[in-house]
PDB file of C-alpha atoms in Angstrom:
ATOM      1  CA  UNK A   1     -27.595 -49.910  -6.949  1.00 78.00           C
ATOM      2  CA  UNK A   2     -28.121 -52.659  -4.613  1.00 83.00           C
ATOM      3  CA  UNK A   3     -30.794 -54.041  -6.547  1.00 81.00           C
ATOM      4  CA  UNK A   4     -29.026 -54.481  -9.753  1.00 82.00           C
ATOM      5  CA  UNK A   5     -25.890 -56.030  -8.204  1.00 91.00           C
ATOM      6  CA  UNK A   6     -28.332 -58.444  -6.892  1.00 88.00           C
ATOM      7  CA  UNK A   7     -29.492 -59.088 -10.114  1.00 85.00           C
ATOM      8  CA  UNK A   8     -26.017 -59.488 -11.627  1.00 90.00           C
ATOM      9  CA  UNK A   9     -25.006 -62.463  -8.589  1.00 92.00           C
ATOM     10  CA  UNK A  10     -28.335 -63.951  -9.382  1.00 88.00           C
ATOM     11  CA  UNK A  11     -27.738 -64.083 -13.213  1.00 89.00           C
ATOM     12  CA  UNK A  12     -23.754 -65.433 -12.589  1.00 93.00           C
ATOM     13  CA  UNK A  13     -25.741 -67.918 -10.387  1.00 92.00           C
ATOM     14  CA  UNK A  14     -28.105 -68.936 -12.734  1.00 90.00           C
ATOM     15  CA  UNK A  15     -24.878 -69.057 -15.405  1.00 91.00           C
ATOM     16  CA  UNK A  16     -23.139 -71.196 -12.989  1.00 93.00           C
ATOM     17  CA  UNK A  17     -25.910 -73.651 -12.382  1.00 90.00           C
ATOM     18  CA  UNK A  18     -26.281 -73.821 -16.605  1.00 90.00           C
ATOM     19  CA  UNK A  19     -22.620 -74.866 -17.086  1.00 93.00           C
ATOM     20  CA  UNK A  20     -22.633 -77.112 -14.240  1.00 93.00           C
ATOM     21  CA  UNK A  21     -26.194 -78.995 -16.021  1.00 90.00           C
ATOM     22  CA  UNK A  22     -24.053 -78.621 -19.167  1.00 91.00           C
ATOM     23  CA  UNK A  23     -21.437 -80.637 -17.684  1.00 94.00           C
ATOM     24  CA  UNK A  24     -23.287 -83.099 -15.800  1.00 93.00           C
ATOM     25  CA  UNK A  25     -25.503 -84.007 -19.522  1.00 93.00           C
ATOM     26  CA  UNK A  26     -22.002 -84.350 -21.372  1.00 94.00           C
ATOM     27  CA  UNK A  27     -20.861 -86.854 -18.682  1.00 93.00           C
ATOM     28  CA  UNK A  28     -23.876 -88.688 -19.612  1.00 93.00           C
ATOM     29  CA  UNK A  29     -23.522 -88.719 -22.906  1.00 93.00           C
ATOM     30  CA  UNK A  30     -20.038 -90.011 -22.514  1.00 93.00           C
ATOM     31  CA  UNK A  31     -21.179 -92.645 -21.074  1.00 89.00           C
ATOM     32  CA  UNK A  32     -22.491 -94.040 -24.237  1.00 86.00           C
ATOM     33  CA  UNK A  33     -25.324 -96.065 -22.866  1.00 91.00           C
ATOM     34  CA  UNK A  34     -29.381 -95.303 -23.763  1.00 93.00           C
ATOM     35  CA  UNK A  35     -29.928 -94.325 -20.294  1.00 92.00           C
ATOM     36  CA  UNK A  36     -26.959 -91.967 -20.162  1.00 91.00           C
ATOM     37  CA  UNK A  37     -28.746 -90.288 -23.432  1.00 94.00           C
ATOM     38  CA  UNK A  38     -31.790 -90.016 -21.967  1.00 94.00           C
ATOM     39  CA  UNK A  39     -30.407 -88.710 -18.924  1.00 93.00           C
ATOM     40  CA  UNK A  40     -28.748 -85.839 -20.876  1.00 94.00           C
ATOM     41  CA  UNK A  41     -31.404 -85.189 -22.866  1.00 94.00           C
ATOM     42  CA  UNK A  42     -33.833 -84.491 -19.489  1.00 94.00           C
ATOM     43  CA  UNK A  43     -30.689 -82.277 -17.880  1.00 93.00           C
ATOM     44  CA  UNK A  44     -30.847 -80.358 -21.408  1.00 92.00           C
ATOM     45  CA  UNK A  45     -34.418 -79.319 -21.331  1.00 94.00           C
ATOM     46  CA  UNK A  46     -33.286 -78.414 -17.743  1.00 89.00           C
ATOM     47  CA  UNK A  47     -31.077 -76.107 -18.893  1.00 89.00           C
ATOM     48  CA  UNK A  48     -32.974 -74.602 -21.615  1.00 91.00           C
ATOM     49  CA  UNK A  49     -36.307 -74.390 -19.755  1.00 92.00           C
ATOM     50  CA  UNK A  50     -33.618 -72.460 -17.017  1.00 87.00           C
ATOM     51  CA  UNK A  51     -31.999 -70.189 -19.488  1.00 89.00           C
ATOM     52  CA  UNK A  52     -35.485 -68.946 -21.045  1.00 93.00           C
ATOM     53  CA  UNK A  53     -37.105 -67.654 -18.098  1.00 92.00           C
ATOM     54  CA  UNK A  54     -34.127 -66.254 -16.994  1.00 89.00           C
ATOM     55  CA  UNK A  55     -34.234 -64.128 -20.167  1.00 90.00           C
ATOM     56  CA  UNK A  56     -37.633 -63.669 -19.913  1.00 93.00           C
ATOM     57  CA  UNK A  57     -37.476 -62.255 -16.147  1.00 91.00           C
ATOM     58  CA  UNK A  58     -34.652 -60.362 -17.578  1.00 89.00           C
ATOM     59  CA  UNK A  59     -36.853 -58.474 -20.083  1.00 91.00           C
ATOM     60  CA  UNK A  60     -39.584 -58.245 -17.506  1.00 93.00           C
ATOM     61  CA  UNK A  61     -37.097 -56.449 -14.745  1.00 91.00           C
ATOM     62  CA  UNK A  62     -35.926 -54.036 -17.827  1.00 89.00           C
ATOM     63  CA  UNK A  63     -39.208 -53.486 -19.125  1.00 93.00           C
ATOM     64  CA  UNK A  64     -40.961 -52.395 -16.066  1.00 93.00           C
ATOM     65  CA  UNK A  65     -38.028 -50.020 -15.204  1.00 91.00           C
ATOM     66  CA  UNK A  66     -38.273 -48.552 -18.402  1.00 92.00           C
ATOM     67  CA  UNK A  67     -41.293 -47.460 -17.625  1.00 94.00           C
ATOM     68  CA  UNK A  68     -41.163 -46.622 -14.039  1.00 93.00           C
ATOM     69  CA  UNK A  69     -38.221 -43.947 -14.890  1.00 92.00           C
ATOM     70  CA  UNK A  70     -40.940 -42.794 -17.596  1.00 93.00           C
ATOM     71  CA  UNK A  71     -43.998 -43.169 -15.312  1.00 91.00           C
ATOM     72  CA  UNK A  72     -45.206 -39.694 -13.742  1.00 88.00           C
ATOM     73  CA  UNK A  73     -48.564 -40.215 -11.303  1.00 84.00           C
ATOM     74  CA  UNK A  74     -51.421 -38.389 -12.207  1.00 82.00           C
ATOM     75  CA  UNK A  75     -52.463 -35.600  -9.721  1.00 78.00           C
ATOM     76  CA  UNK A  76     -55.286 -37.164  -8.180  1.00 76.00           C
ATOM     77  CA  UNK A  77     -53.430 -40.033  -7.168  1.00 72.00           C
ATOM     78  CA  UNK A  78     -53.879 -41.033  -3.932  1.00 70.00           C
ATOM     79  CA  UNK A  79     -50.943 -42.201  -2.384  1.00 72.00           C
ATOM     80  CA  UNK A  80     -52.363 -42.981   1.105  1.00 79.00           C
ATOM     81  CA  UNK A  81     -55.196 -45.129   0.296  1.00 84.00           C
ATOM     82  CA  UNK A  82     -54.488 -48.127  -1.322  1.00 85.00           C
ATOM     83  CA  UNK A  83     -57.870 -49.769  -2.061  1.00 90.00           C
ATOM     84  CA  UNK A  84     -59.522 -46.065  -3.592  1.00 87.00           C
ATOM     85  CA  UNK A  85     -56.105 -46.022  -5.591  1.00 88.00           C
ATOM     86  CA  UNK A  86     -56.965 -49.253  -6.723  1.00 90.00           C
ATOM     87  CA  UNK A  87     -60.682 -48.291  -7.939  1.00 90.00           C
ATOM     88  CA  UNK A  88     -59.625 -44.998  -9.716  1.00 88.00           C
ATOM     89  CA  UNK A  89     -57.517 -47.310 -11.491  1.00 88.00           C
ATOM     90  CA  UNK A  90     -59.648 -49.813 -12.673  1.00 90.00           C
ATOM     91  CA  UNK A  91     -61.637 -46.968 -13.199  1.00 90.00           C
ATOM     92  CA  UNK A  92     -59.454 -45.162 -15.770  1.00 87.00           C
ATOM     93  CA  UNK A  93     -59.176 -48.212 -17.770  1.00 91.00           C
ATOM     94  CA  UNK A  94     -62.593 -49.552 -17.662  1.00 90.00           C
ATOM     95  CA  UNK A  95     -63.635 -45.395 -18.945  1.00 88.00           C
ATOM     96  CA  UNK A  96     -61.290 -46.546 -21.904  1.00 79.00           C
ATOM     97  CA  UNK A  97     -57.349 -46.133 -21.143  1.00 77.00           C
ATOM     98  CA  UNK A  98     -57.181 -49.615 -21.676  1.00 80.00           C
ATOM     99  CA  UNK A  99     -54.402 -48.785 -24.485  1.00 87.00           C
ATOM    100  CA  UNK A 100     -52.512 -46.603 -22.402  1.00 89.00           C
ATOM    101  CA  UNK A 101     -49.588 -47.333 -20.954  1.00 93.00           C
ATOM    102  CA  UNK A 102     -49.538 -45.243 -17.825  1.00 92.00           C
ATOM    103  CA  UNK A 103     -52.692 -46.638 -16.550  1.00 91.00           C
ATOM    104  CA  UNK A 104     -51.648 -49.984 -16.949  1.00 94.00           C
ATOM    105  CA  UNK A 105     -48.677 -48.867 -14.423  1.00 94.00           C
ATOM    106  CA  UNK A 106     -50.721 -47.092 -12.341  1.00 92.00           C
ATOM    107  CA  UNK A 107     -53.092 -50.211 -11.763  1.00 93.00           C
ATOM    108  CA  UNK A 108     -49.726 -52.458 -11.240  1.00 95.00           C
ATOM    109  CA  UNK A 109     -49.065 -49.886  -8.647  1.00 93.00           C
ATOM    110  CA  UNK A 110     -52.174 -50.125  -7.010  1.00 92.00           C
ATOM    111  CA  UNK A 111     -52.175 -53.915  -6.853  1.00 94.00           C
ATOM    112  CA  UNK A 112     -48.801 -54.066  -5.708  1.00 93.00           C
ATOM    113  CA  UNK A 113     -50.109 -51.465  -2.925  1.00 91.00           C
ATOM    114  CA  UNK A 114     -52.443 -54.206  -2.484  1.00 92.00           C
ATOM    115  CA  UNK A 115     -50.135 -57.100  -1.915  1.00 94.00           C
ATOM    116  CA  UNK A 116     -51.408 -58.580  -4.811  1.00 93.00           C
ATOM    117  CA  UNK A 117     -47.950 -59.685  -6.833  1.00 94.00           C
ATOM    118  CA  UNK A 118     -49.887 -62.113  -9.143  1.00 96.00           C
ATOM    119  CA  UNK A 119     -52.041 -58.421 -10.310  1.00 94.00           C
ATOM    120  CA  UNK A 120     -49.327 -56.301 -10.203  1.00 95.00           C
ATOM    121  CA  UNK A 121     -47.327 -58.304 -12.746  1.00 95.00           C
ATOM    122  CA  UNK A 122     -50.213 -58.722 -15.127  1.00 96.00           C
ATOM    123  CA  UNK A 123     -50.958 -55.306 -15.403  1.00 95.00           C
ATOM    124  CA  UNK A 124     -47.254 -54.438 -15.672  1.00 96.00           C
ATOM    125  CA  UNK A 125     -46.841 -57.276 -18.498  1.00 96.00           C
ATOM    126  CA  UNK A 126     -50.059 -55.263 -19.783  1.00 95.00           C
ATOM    127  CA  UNK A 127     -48.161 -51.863 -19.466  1.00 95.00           C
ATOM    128  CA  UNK A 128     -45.424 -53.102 -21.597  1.00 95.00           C
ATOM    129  CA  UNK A 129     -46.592 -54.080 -24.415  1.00 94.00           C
ATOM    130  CA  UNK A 130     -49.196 -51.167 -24.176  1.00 93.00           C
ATOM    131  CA  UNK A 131     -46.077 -49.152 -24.292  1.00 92.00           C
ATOM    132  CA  UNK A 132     -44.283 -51.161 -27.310  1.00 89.00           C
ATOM    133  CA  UNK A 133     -47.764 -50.683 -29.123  1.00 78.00           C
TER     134      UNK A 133
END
């Protein structure tokens, strides 16, 4: 619960921050001047460039707890050893689960084990559309 109402002030942040751009590039375009356009113009792609990956994170946060809600471990998980985690795995996909779903998770899971974010959210971005088909 704490998680998503951190979520929510970060997305009323992010709103407030777009209507305060908003603002700012319509008091340059009132100003009438070439500069002022250009001005609003840059503060626009600002706030567009802002609103997308805020909607993309969005989908991102949803997605992957879609499927961590759906996501059971196999048995011969190993919970206490991250880096053998990590090689059965890579394992399972390289012996051809590379369409499945669940071990795209369960290599995000491993690499987040890891420490490795950058890992973790390419196999989760994997998992999801694995799991869209």
């Amino acid at each position: 619960m704490k998680e998503k109402l951190f979520v929510a002030a970060l997305v009323l942040i992010t709103a407030a921050y777009a209507w305060g751009l908003g603002w700012i590039a319509w008091g340059f375009v009132r100003a009438g001047s070439a500069l002022g356009f250009g001005l609003a113009l840059g503060i626009v792609i600002l706030l567009l460039l802002t609103i997308w990956v805020t909607w993309r994170e969005m989908l991102f946060g949803l997605g992957s707890g879609r499927l961590a809600r759906q996501y059971e471990p196999p048995a011969e998980a190993d919970d206490e050893d991250a880096r053998a985690e990590f090689e059965a795995a890579r394992t399972a996909i390289q012996d051809g689960a590379e369409h499945d779903w669940r071990a795209w998770f369960r290599l995000a899971l491993a690499y987040d084990a890891l420490r490795d974010r950058k890992g973790a959210r390419m196999a989760t971005r994997r998992a999801i559309a694995e799991h869209r088909g």
